[in-house]
Amino acid sequence: MKTPANVILIGFMGSGKTRVAGLLSRKLGFQFLDMDRLIEEKERMPVADIFRVKGEDFFRSLERDLVRELTSKERQVIATGGGAWLDGENRSRLLAGGWCAWLKAGPEQVWDRVKARLSERPILAAAPDPILKIRELMESRRIAYEMAPVHIETDDRTPEEVAEELMSRLSKDHPFDLSELQK
Ligand code: S3P
């Protein structure tokens, strides 16, 4: 069976999208792409500075441009930014552009994973109570994230375990020959 054009990971900040996408890209022989890093390279500044200097709306328009660009290509494992999926146009393009999986994480584990480098997450860094902000944002985004066709639990699991589960779910949805894929 034909493999999906792209593998697309969505989900909240700190759910492990970048780490897992890197592992999956090696397993699949696909290119690894992290949307935030691509935006940072293009703008030559960190995401936090883009938010501070140019504003969130500007960042979201860069994000939409990038979704358009990436979904016109193939053989990529894409780690999306946590907010990219919330935009309806992005969601339609991502759903049409590949196999989309939601990496689910609870608020406590997200906090554990992001607290050491909070300054890199402008939405949380700006909040007076970041844990409360995580809970509120997560709840307000839940319905959108649930629209992803594949849901994977990441709490108390290593990125390797999550990547393994994704590989087995992917091969059930799209039975394929791995040796063909890695050519
Ligand atoms: C955001 C998540 C971040 C980054 C930006 C906004 C969000 O990406 O795009 O800070 O709105 O959830 P990560 O999910 O990679 O941290």
Short mmCIF file of N, CA and C and ligand atoms in Angstrom, two decimals:
data_model
loop_
_atom_site.label_atom_id
_atom_site.label_comp_id
_atom_site.label_asym_id
_atom_site.label_seq_id
_atom_site.Cartn_x
_atom_site.Cartn_y
_atom_site.Cartn_z
N MET A 1 0.84 -1.20 0.00
CA MET A 1 0.00 0.00 0.00
C MET A 1 0.88 1.25 0.00
N LYS A 2 0.31 2.30 -0.55
CA LYS A 2 1.07 3.55 -0.64
C LYS A 2 1.26 4.15 0.76
N THR A 3 2.46 4.63 1.03
CA THR A 3 2.71 5.30 2.31
C THR A 3 2.16 6.72 2.22
N PRO A 4 1.89 7.33 3.38
CA PRO A 4 1.39 8.71 3.31
C PRO A 4 2.49 9.63 2.79
N ALA A 5 2.08 10.74 2.19
CA ALA A 5 3.05 11.68 1.64
C ALA A 5 3.98 12.20 2.74
N ASN A 6 3.38 12.49 3.89
CA ASN A 6 4.15 13.04 5.01
C ASN A 6 3.61 12.46 6.31
N VAL A 7 4.44 12.49 7.35
CA VAL A 7 3.97 12.16 8.69
C VAL A 7 4.01 13.47 9.48
N ILE A 8 2.88 13.82 10.08
CA ILE A 8 2.74 15.15 10.68
C ILE A 8 2.37 15.00 12.16
N LEU A 9 3.21 15.55 13.03
CA LEU A 9 2.94 15.43 14.46
C LEU A 9 2.38 16.75 14.99
N ILE A 10 1.25 16.63 15.68
CA ILE A 10 0.62 17.82 16.25
C ILE A 10 0.49 17.62 17.76
N GLY A 11 0.22 18.70 18.46
CA GLY A 11 0.01 18.58 19.91
C GLY A 11 0.61 19.75 20.66
N PHE A 12 0.36 19.74 21.94
CA PHE A 12 0.73 20.85 22.81
C PHE A 12 2.24 20.99 22.92
N MET A 13 2.69 22.19 23.31
CA MET A 13 4.11 22.40 23.63
C MET A 13 4.57 21.34 24.63
N GLY A 14 5.76 20.86 24.47
CA GLY A 14 6.30 19.92 25.44
C GLY A 14 5.72 18.51 25.34
N SER A 15 5.05 18.21 24.23
CA SER A 15 4.52 16.85 24.11
C SER A 15 5.53 15.93 23.41
N GLY A 16 6.68 16.48 23.01
CA GLY A 16 7.74 15.65 22.44
C GLY A 16 7.74 15.57 20.92
N LYS A 17 7.00 16.46 20.26
CA LYS A 17 6.88 16.38 18.79
C LYS A 17 8.24 16.40 18.09
N THR A 18 9.11 17.31 18.54
CA THR A 18 10.40 17.46 17.85
C THR A 18 11.26 16.21 18.02
N ARG A 19 11.39 15.74 19.27
CA ARG A 19 12.22 14.55 19.52
C ARG A 19 11.68 13.35 18.75
N VAL A 20 10.37 13.16 18.84
CA VAL A 20 9.77 11.98 18.21
C VAL A 20 9.87 12.09 16.68
N ALA A 21 9.68 13.30 16.16
CA ALA A 21 9.77 13.47 14.69
C ALA A 21 11.17 13.13 14.20
N GLY A 22 12.19 13.52 14.99
CA GLY A 22 13.57 13.20 14.61
C GLY A 22 13.77 11.69 14.54
N LEU A 23 13.26 10.98 15.53
CA LEU A 23 13.41 9.51 15.56
C LEU A 23 12.67 8.86 14.39
N LEU A 24 11.44 9.33 14.18
CA LEU A 24 10.63 8.74 13.10
C LEU A 24 11.25 8.98 11.73
N SER A 25 11.82 10.15 11.56
CA SER A 25 12.38 10.48 10.24
C SER A 25 13.50 9.50 9.90
N ARG A 26 14.26 9.11 10.94
CA ARG A 26 15.34 8.14 10.68
C ARG A 26 14.76 6.76 10.36
N LYS A 27 13.72 6.37 11.08
CA LYS A 27 13.11 5.06 10.83
C LYS A 27 12.52 4.99 9.42
N LEU A 28 11.95 6.10 8.98
CA LEU A 28 11.24 6.09 7.69
C LEU A 28 12.12 6.50 6.52
N GLY A 29 13.28 7.10 6.82
CA GLY A 29 14.11 7.65 5.74
C GLY A 29 13.46 8.88 5.12
N PHE A 30 12.65 9.57 5.90
CA PHE A 30 12.03 10.82 5.46
C PHE A 30 12.85 11.99 6.02
N GLN A 31 12.64 13.16 5.44
CA GLN A 31 13.33 14.35 5.96
C GLN A 31 12.65 14.84 7.25
N PHE A 32 13.46 15.26 8.21
CA PHE A 32 12.92 15.79 9.47
C PHE A 32 12.79 17.30 9.38
N LEU A 33 11.62 17.81 9.70
CA LEU A 33 11.42 19.26 9.67
C LEU A 33 10.69 19.71 10.92
N ASP A 34 11.21 20.75 11.55
CA ASP A 34 10.56 21.32 12.72
C ASP A 34 10.10 22.73 12.34
N MET A 35 8.80 22.96 12.42
CA MET A 35 8.26 24.23 11.91
C MET A 35 8.84 25.44 12.63
N ASP A 36 8.94 25.35 13.95
CA ASP A 36 9.48 26.52 14.69
C ASP A 36 10.91 26.83 14.26
N ARG A 37 11.73 25.77 14.08
CA ARG A 37 13.12 26.01 13.69
C ARG A 37 13.18 26.63 12.29
N LEU A 38 12.30 26.18 11.38
CA LEU A 38 12.30 26.73 10.02
C LEU A 38 11.92 28.21 10.04
N ILE A 39 10.94 28.54 10.89
CA ILE A 39 10.52 29.95 11.00
C ILE A 39 11.66 30.78 11.59
N GLU A 40 12.34 30.22 12.57
CA GLU A 40 13.47 30.95 13.19
C GLU A 40 14.58 31.20 12.17
N GLU A 41 14.85 30.18 11.33
CA GLU A 41 15.90 30.36 10.32
C GLU A 41 15.50 31.44 9.33
N LYS A 42 14.24 31.41 8.92
CA LYS A 42 13.78 32.38 7.93
C LYS A 42 13.83 33.81 8.49
N GLU A 43 13.40 33.94 9.72
CA GLU A 43 13.32 35.29 10.33
C GLU A 43 14.63 35.68 11.01
N ARG A 44 15.53 34.72 11.12
CA ARG A 44 16.81 34.93 11.82
C ARG A 44 16.61 35.47 13.24
N MET A 45 15.60 34.95 13.90
CA MET A 45 15.45 35.25 15.33
C MET A 45 14.62 34.16 16.00
N PRO A 46 14.83 33.98 17.32
CA PRO A 46 14.06 32.95 18.02
C PRO A 46 12.56 33.26 18.03
N VAL A 47 11.77 32.20 18.12
CA VAL A 47 10.30 32.36 18.15
C VAL A 47 9.89 33.38 19.21
N ALA A 48 10.53 33.31 20.39
CA ALA A 48 10.15 34.23 21.48
C ALA A 48 10.34 35.69 21.05
N ASP A 49 11.42 35.95 20.29
CA ASP A 49 11.66 37.33 19.83
C ASP A 49 10.67 37.72 18.74
N ILE A 50 10.30 36.77 17.90
CA ILE A 50 9.30 37.09 16.86
C ILE A 50 8.00 37.53 17.54
N PHE A 51 7.60 36.77 18.57
CA PHE A 51 6.38 37.13 19.32
C PHE A 51 6.53 38.53 19.93
N ARG A 52 7.69 38.78 20.53
CA ARG A 52 7.90 40.04 21.28
C ARG A 52 8.00 41.24 20.34
N VAL A 53 8.78 41.07 19.26
CA VAL A 53 9.06 42.21 18.39
C VAL A 53 7.96 42.41 17.35
N LYS A 54 7.50 41.31 16.74
CA LYS A 54 6.56 41.44 15.61
C LYS A 54 5.13 41.01 15.95
N GLY A 55 4.97 40.34 17.06
CA GLY A 55 3.63 39.98 17.51
C GLY A 55 3.20 38.59 17.08
N GLU A 56 2.21 38.06 17.81
CA GLU A 56 1.75 36.69 17.54
C GLU A 56 1.08 36.59 16.16
N ASP A 57 0.31 37.61 15.76
CA ASP A 57 -0.38 37.51 14.45
C ASP A 57 0.63 37.33 13.32
N PHE A 58 1.75 38.06 13.44
CA PHE A 58 2.79 37.93 12.41
C PHE A 58 3.35 36.50 12.41
N PHE A 59 3.61 35.98 13.61
CA PHE A 59 4.11 34.60 13.71
C PHE A 59 3.11 33.62 13.08
N ARG A 60 1.82 33.82 13.37
CA ARG A 60 0.80 32.89 12.83
C ARG A 60 0.73 32.98 11.31
N SER A 61 0.99 34.16 10.74
CA SER A 61 0.94 34.24 9.27
C SER A 61 2.16 33.53 8.68
N LEU A 62 3.31 33.61 9.36
CA LEU A 62 4.49 32.85 8.89
C LEU A 62 4.19 31.36 8.96
N GLU A 63 3.51 30.98 10.04
CA GLU A 63 3.17 29.57 10.25
C GLU A 63 2.25 29.07 9.11
N ARG A 64 1.27 29.90 8.75
CA ARG A 64 0.35 29.50 7.66
C ARG A 64 1.09 29.37 6.33
N ASP A 65 2.01 30.33 6.06
CA ASP A 65 2.80 30.25 4.82
C ASP A 65 3.60 28.95 4.79
N LEU A 66 4.17 28.62 5.95
CA LEU A 66 5.02 27.42 6.02
C LEU A 66 4.19 26.15 5.84
N VAL A 67 3.00 26.12 6.42
CA VAL A 67 2.14 24.93 6.24
C VAL A 67 1.83 24.76 4.75
N ARG A 68 1.51 25.86 4.09
CA ARG A 68 1.23 25.79 2.64
C ARG A 68 2.43 25.21 1.89
N GLU A 69 3.61 25.72 2.24
CA GLU A 69 4.82 25.28 1.54
C GLU A 69 5.12 23.80 1.81
N LEU A 70 5.07 23.40 3.08
CA LEU A 70 5.46 22.03 3.42
C LEU A 70 4.46 21.00 2.90
N THR A 71 3.19 21.35 2.90
CA THR A 71 2.20 20.36 2.47
C THR A 71 2.16 20.21 0.95
N SER A 72 3.00 20.97 0.25
CA SER A 72 3.09 20.76 -1.20
C SER A 72 4.23 19.79 -1.50
N LYS A 73 4.93 19.32 -0.45
CA LYS A 73 6.06 18.40 -0.66
C LYS A 73 5.77 17.04 -0.01
N GLU A 74 6.72 16.10 -0.21
CA GLU A 74 6.51 14.73 0.29
C GLU A 74 7.71 14.22 1.07
N ARG A 75 7.53 13.06 1.70
CA ARG A 75 8.59 12.35 2.42
C ARG A 75 9.24 13.18 3.52
N GLN A 76 8.38 13.83 4.30
CA GLN A 76 8.87 14.62 5.43
C GLN A 76 8.17 14.14 6.70
N VAL A 77 8.90 14.20 7.81
CA VAL A 77 8.24 14.08 9.12
C VAL A 77 8.25 15.49 9.69
N ILE A 78 7.06 16.03 9.91
CA ILE A 78 6.94 17.44 10.29
C ILE A 78 6.51 17.56 11.75
N ALA A 79 7.34 18.24 12.55
CA ALA A 79 6.93 18.59 13.92
C ALA A 79 6.30 19.98 13.81
N THR A 80 4.99 20.05 14.01
CA THR A 80 4.32 21.35 13.91
C THR A 80 4.49 22.11 15.23
N GLY A 81 4.31 23.43 15.19
CA GLY A 81 4.25 24.21 16.43
C GLY A 81 2.90 23.92 17.09
N GLY A 82 2.85 24.02 18.42
CA GLY A 82 1.65 23.63 19.15
C GLY A 82 0.37 24.36 18.76
N GLY A 83 0.51 25.56 18.16
CA GLY A 83 -0.70 26.32 17.80
C GLY A 83 -1.08 26.16 16.33
N ALA A 84 -0.22 25.57 15.53
CA ALA A 84 -0.45 25.53 14.07
C ALA A 84 -1.76 24.83 13.72
N TRP A 85 -2.05 23.77 14.43
CA TRP A 85 -3.21 22.92 14.13
C TRP A 85 -4.55 23.62 14.43
N LEU A 86 -4.50 24.69 15.22
CA LEU A 86 -5.76 25.33 15.66
C LEU A 86 -6.40 26.14 14.55
N ASP A 87 -5.62 26.52 13.56
CA ASP A 87 -6.13 27.30 12.45
C ASP A 87 -6.80 26.37 11.44
N GLY A 88 -8.05 26.68 11.06
CA GLY A 88 -8.81 25.78 10.20
C GLY A 88 -8.16 25.52 8.86
N GLU A 89 -7.59 26.56 8.26
CA GLU A 89 -6.94 26.38 6.95
C GLU A 89 -5.72 25.45 7.11
N ASN A 90 -4.92 25.71 8.15
CA ASN A 90 -3.76 24.84 8.39
C ASN A 90 -4.20 23.39 8.56
N ARG A 91 -5.26 23.22 9.38
CA ARG A 91 -5.72 21.86 9.70
C ARG A 91 -6.12 21.12 8.43
N SER A 92 -6.88 21.79 7.55
CA SER A 92 -7.29 21.13 6.30
C SER A 92 -6.09 20.75 5.46
N ARG A 93 -5.13 21.67 5.37
CA ARG A 93 -3.95 21.37 4.55
C ARG A 93 -3.14 20.23 5.16
N LEU A 94 -3.00 20.24 6.47
CA LEU A 94 -2.20 19.19 7.12
C LEU A 94 -2.90 17.84 6.97
N LEU A 95 -4.22 17.83 7.16
CA LEU A 95 -4.96 16.56 7.03
C LEU A 95 -4.86 16.01 5.61
N ALA A 96 -4.86 16.92 4.64
CA ALA A 96 -4.76 16.47 3.23
C ALA A 96 -3.32 16.11 2.87
N GLY A 97 -2.37 16.67 3.65
CA GLY A 97 -0.96 16.54 3.27
C GLY A 97 -0.25 15.35 3.87
N GLY A 98 -0.91 14.62 4.74
CA GLY A 98 -0.19 13.49 5.33
C GLY A 98 -0.96 12.80 6.43
N TRP A 99 -0.25 11.92 7.11
CA TRP A 99 -0.82 11.14 8.21
C TRP A 99 -0.57 11.94 9.48
N CYS A 100 -1.65 12.45 10.08
CA CYS A 100 -1.52 13.38 11.21
C CYS A 100 -1.75 12.66 12.53
N ALA A 101 -0.83 12.78 13.44
CA ALA A 101 -0.97 12.13 14.75
C ALA A 101 -0.82 13.17 15.86
N TRP A 102 -1.71 13.07 16.83
CA TRP A 102 -1.68 13.96 18.01
C TRP A 102 -0.88 13.29 19.11
N LEU A 103 0.18 13.95 19.57
CA LEU A 103 0.92 13.46 20.73
C LEU A 103 0.29 14.09 21.96
N LYS A 104 -0.39 13.26 22.74
CA LYS A 104 -1.12 13.73 23.93
C LYS A 104 -0.21 13.78 25.14
N ALA A 105 -0.33 14.85 25.91
CA ALA A 105 0.45 14.93 27.16
C ALA A 105 -0.39 15.64 28.20
N GLY A 106 -0.27 15.23 29.44
CA GLY A 106 -0.99 15.88 30.53
C GLY A 106 -0.25 17.15 30.97
N PRO A 107 -0.96 18.05 31.66
CA PRO A 107 -0.36 19.34 32.04
C PRO A 107 0.88 19.20 32.93
N GLU A 108 0.89 18.23 33.83
CA GLU A 108 2.04 18.09 34.73
C GLU A 108 3.30 17.74 33.94
N GLN A 109 3.15 16.80 32.99
CA GLN A 109 4.33 16.39 32.23
C GLN A 109 4.78 17.48 31.28
N VAL A 110 3.81 18.22 30.74
CA VAL A 110 4.19 19.36 29.88
C VAL A 110 5.01 20.34 30.71
N TRP A 111 4.52 20.65 31.92
CA TRP A 111 5.24 21.59 32.77
C TRP A 111 6.65 21.10 33.07
N ASP A 112 6.78 19.81 33.40
CA ASP A 112 8.10 19.24 33.67
C ASP A 112 9.04 19.38 32.48
N ARG A 113 8.48 19.24 31.28
CA ARG A 113 9.33 19.27 30.09
C ARG A 113 9.69 20.69 29.66
N VAL A 114 8.84 21.67 29.97
CA VAL A 114 9.11 23.03 29.45
C VAL A 114 9.69 23.99 30.49
N LYS A 115 9.60 23.65 31.79
CA LYS A 115 9.90 24.67 32.80
C LYS A 115 11.36 25.14 32.78
N ALA A 116 12.29 24.25 32.39
CA ALA A 116 13.70 24.65 32.40
C ALA A 116 14.00 25.69 31.31
N ARG A 117 13.20 25.67 30.24
CA ARG A 117 13.45 26.62 29.15
C ARG A 117 12.18 27.37 28.80
N LEU A 118 11.59 27.93 29.84
CA LEU A 118 10.31 28.62 29.68
C LEU A 118 10.41 29.83 28.76
N SER A 119 11.57 30.47 28.77
CA SER A 119 11.73 31.70 27.96
C SER A 119 11.57 31.40 26.47
N GLU A 120 11.72 30.12 26.08
CA GLU A 120 11.55 29.77 24.66
C GLU A 120 10.08 29.60 24.29
N ARG A 121 9.19 29.57 25.31
CA ARG A 121 7.76 29.42 25.04
C ARG A 121 7.06 30.73 25.42
N PRO A 122 6.99 31.68 24.47
CA PRO A 122 6.51 33.03 24.82
C PRO A 122 5.12 33.05 25.43
N ILE A 123 4.24 32.16 24.99
CA ILE A 123 2.86 32.19 25.52
C ILE A 123 2.85 31.83 27.00
N LEU A 124 3.69 30.86 27.38
CA LEU A 124 3.74 30.45 28.80
C LEU A 124 4.57 31.43 29.61
N ALA A 125 5.68 31.91 29.01
CA ALA A 125 6.58 32.80 29.75
C ALA A 125 5.86 34.09 30.14
N ALA A 126 4.88 34.51 29.32
CA ALA A 126 4.17 35.77 29.58
C ALA A 126 3.08 35.61 30.64
N ALA A 127 2.77 34.38 31.01
CA ALA A 127 1.64 34.16 31.93
C ALA A 127 2.10 34.28 33.38
N PRO A 128 1.30 34.94 34.23
CA PRO A 128 1.68 35.05 35.65
C PRO A 128 1.75 33.69 36.33
N ASP A 129 0.89 32.76 35.91
CA ASP A 129 0.91 31.42 36.48
C ASP A 129 0.97 30.41 35.32
N PRO A 130 2.20 30.04 34.91
CA PRO A 130 2.34 29.21 33.70
C PRO A 130 1.62 27.86 33.78
N ILE A 131 1.54 27.27 34.97
CA ILE A 131 0.88 25.95 35.05
C ILE A 131 -0.62 26.11 34.80
N LEU A 132 -1.18 27.17 35.37
CA LEU A 132 -2.59 27.44 35.12
C LEU A 132 -2.83 27.71 33.64
N LYS A 133 -1.89 28.45 33.04
CA LYS A 133 -2.00 28.76 31.60
C LYS A 133 -1.97 27.47 30.77
N ILE A 134 -1.08 26.55 31.16
CA ILE A 134 -1.01 25.26 30.44
C ILE A 134 -2.38 24.57 30.52
N ARG A 135 -2.93 24.51 31.73
CA ARG A 135 -4.23 23.83 31.91
C ARG A 135 -5.32 24.48 31.06
N GLU A 136 -5.38 25.82 31.12
CA GLU A 136 -6.45 26.53 30.39
C GLU A 136 -6.30 26.37 28.88
N LEU A 137 -5.06 26.56 28.41
CA LEU A 137 -4.82 26.46 26.95
C LEU A 137 -5.12 25.05 26.45
N MET A 138 -4.67 24.08 27.25
CA MET A 138 -4.86 22.68 26.86
C MET A 138 -6.35 22.37 26.74
N GLU A 139 -7.11 22.85 27.72
CA GLU A 139 -8.55 22.59 27.70
C GLU A 139 -9.20 23.29 26.50
N SER A 140 -8.77 24.52 26.23
CA SER A 140 -9.41 25.24 25.12
C SER A 140 -9.01 24.66 23.76
N ARG A 141 -7.89 23.94 23.70
CA ARG A 141 -7.42 23.38 22.43
C ARG A 141 -7.83 21.92 22.24
N ARG A 142 -8.34 21.31 23.30
CA ARG A 142 -8.56 19.86 23.28
C ARG A 142 -9.43 19.41 22.11
N ILE A 143 -10.53 20.14 21.88
CA ILE A 143 -11.46 19.73 20.82
C ILE A 143 -10.76 19.74 19.46
N ALA A 144 -9.93 20.74 19.25
CA ALA A 144 -9.21 20.81 17.97
C ALA A 144 -8.20 19.66 17.85
N TYR A 145 -7.42 19.43 18.90
CA TYR A 145 -6.43 18.35 18.84
C TYR A 145 -7.12 16.99 18.62
N GLU A 146 -8.30 16.85 19.23
CA GLU A 146 -9.01 15.56 19.09
C GLU A 146 -9.43 15.26 17.65
N MET A 147 -9.42 16.30 16.82
CA MET A 147 -9.79 16.07 15.42
C MET A 147 -8.71 15.30 14.65
N ALA A 148 -7.53 15.17 15.23
CA ALA A 148 -6.49 14.38 14.54
C ALA A 148 -6.95 12.93 14.47
N PRO A 149 -6.67 12.26 13.36
CA PRO A 149 -7.14 10.88 13.22
C PRO A 149 -6.43 9.87 14.12
N VAL A 150 -5.25 10.21 14.57
CA VAL A 150 -4.48 9.27 15.40
C VAL A 150 -4.10 9.98 16.71
N HIS A 151 -4.34 9.31 17.84
CA HIS A 151 -4.00 9.88 19.15
C HIS A 151 -2.98 8.96 19.83
N ILE A 152 -1.89 9.54 20.31
CA ILE A 152 -0.87 8.72 20.98
C ILE A 152 -0.57 9.33 22.35
N GLU A 153 -0.63 8.50 23.36
CA GLU A 153 -0.35 8.94 24.73
C GLU A 153 1.16 9.06 24.92
N THR A 154 1.63 10.18 25.49
CA THR A 154 3.08 10.31 25.70
C THR A 154 3.48 10.36 27.17
N ASP A 155 2.51 10.49 28.08
CA ASP A 155 2.85 10.58 29.51
C ASP A 155 3.58 9.31 29.96
N ASP A 156 4.64 9.51 30.73
CA ASP A 156 5.45 8.41 31.27
C ASP A 156 6.01 7.48 30.19
N ARG A 157 6.25 8.02 29.01
CA ARG A 157 6.85 7.20 27.96
C ARG A 157 8.01 7.96 27.35
N THR A 158 9.03 7.23 26.92
CA THR A 158 10.19 7.88 26.30
C THR A 158 9.85 8.21 24.84
N PRO A 159 10.59 9.16 24.25
CA PRO A 159 10.37 9.45 22.83
C PRO A 159 10.53 8.20 21.96
N GLU A 160 11.46 7.31 22.35
CA GLU A 160 11.67 6.08 21.57
C GLU A 160 10.41 5.21 21.61
N GLU A 161 9.80 5.10 22.80
CA GLU A 161 8.57 4.28 22.90
C GLU A 161 7.44 4.89 22.09
N VAL A 162 7.35 6.22 22.13
CA VAL A 162 6.29 6.89 21.36
C VAL A 162 6.53 6.68 19.86
N ALA A 163 7.79 6.80 19.45
CA ALA A 163 8.11 6.63 18.02
C ALA A 163 7.79 5.19 17.58
N GLU A 164 8.08 4.21 18.45
CA GLU A 164 7.77 2.81 18.13
C GLU A 164 6.27 2.62 17.93
N GLU A 165 5.49 3.20 18.86
CA GLU A 165 4.04 3.04 18.73
C GLU A 165 3.54 3.70 17.45
N LEU A 166 4.10 4.86 17.14
CA LEU A 166 3.69 5.53 15.90
C LEU A 166 4.00 4.68 14.68
N MET A 167 5.19 4.04 14.70
CA MET A 167 5.54 3.19 13.56
C MET A 167 4.55 2.04 13.42
N SER A 168 4.14 1.46 14.55
CA SER A 168 3.24 0.32 14.41
C SER A 168 1.84 0.79 14.00
N ARG A 169 1.40 1.95 14.50
CA ARG A 169 0.10 2.48 14.06
C ARG A 169 0.14 2.85 12.58
N LEU A 170 1.25 3.44 12.18
CA LEU A 170 1.39 3.86 10.78
C LEU A 170 1.36 2.65 9.85
N SER A 171 2.04 1.57 10.26
CA SER A 171 2.08 0.41 9.37
C SER A 171 0.73 -0.32 9.34
N LYS A 172 -0.09 -0.12 10.39
CA LYS A 172 -1.45 -0.69 10.33
C LYS A 172 -2.32 0.13 9.40
N ASP A 173 -2.20 1.46 9.51
CA ASP A 173 -3.01 2.33 8.66
C ASP A 173 -2.56 2.28 7.20
N HIS A 174 -1.27 2.13 7.00
CA HIS A 174 -0.68 2.13 5.66
C HIS A 174 0.30 0.98 5.56
N PRO A 175 -0.16 -0.25 5.44
CA PRO A 175 0.80 -1.36 5.38
C PRO A 175 1.84 -1.09 4.29
N PHE A 176 3.12 -1.12 4.69
CA PHE A 176 4.16 -0.81 3.71
C PHE A 176 5.38 -1.65 3.98
N ASP A 177 6.26 -1.66 2.99
CA ASP A 177 7.51 -2.38 3.09
C ASP A 177 8.59 -1.35 3.46
N LEU A 178 9.14 -1.49 4.67
CA LEU A 178 10.07 -0.49 5.17
C LEU A 178 11.29 -0.34 4.25
N SER A 179 11.73 -1.45 3.64
CA SER A 179 12.91 -1.36 2.79
C SER A 179 12.60 -0.52 1.54
N GLU A 180 11.37 -0.60 1.09
CA GLU A 180 10.94 0.24 -0.06
C GLU A 180 10.99 1.71 0.33
N LEU A 181 10.50 1.91 1.56
CA LEU A 181 10.33 3.28 2.04
C LEU A 181 11.65 4.01 2.17
N GLN A 182 12.70 3.29 2.62
CA GLN A 182 13.95 3.97 2.93
C GLN A 182 14.85 4.17 1.73
N LYS A 183 14.39 3.82 0.55
CA LYS A 183 15.21 4.00 -0.65
C LYS A 183 15.48 5.47 -0.92
C1 S3P B 1 3.08 27.57 20.37
C2 S3P B 1 3.93 26.50 20.41
C3 S3P B 1 5.36 26.60 20.10
C4 S3P B 1 5.64 27.79 19.17
C5 S3P B 1 5.04 29.04 19.74
C6 S3P B 1 3.54 28.93 19.95
C7 S3P B 1 1.64 27.39 20.73
O1 S3P B 1 5.78 25.41 19.46
O2 S3P B 1 5.14 27.56 17.88
O3 S3P B 1 5.69 29.32 20.94
O4 S3P B 1 0.83 28.28 20.43
O5 S3P B 1 1.32 26.32 21.28
P1 S3P B 1 6.08 24.03 20.26
O6 S3P B 1 4.79 23.29 20.35
O7 S3P B 1 7.05 23.34 19.36
O8 S3P B 1 6.66 24.39 21.58
#
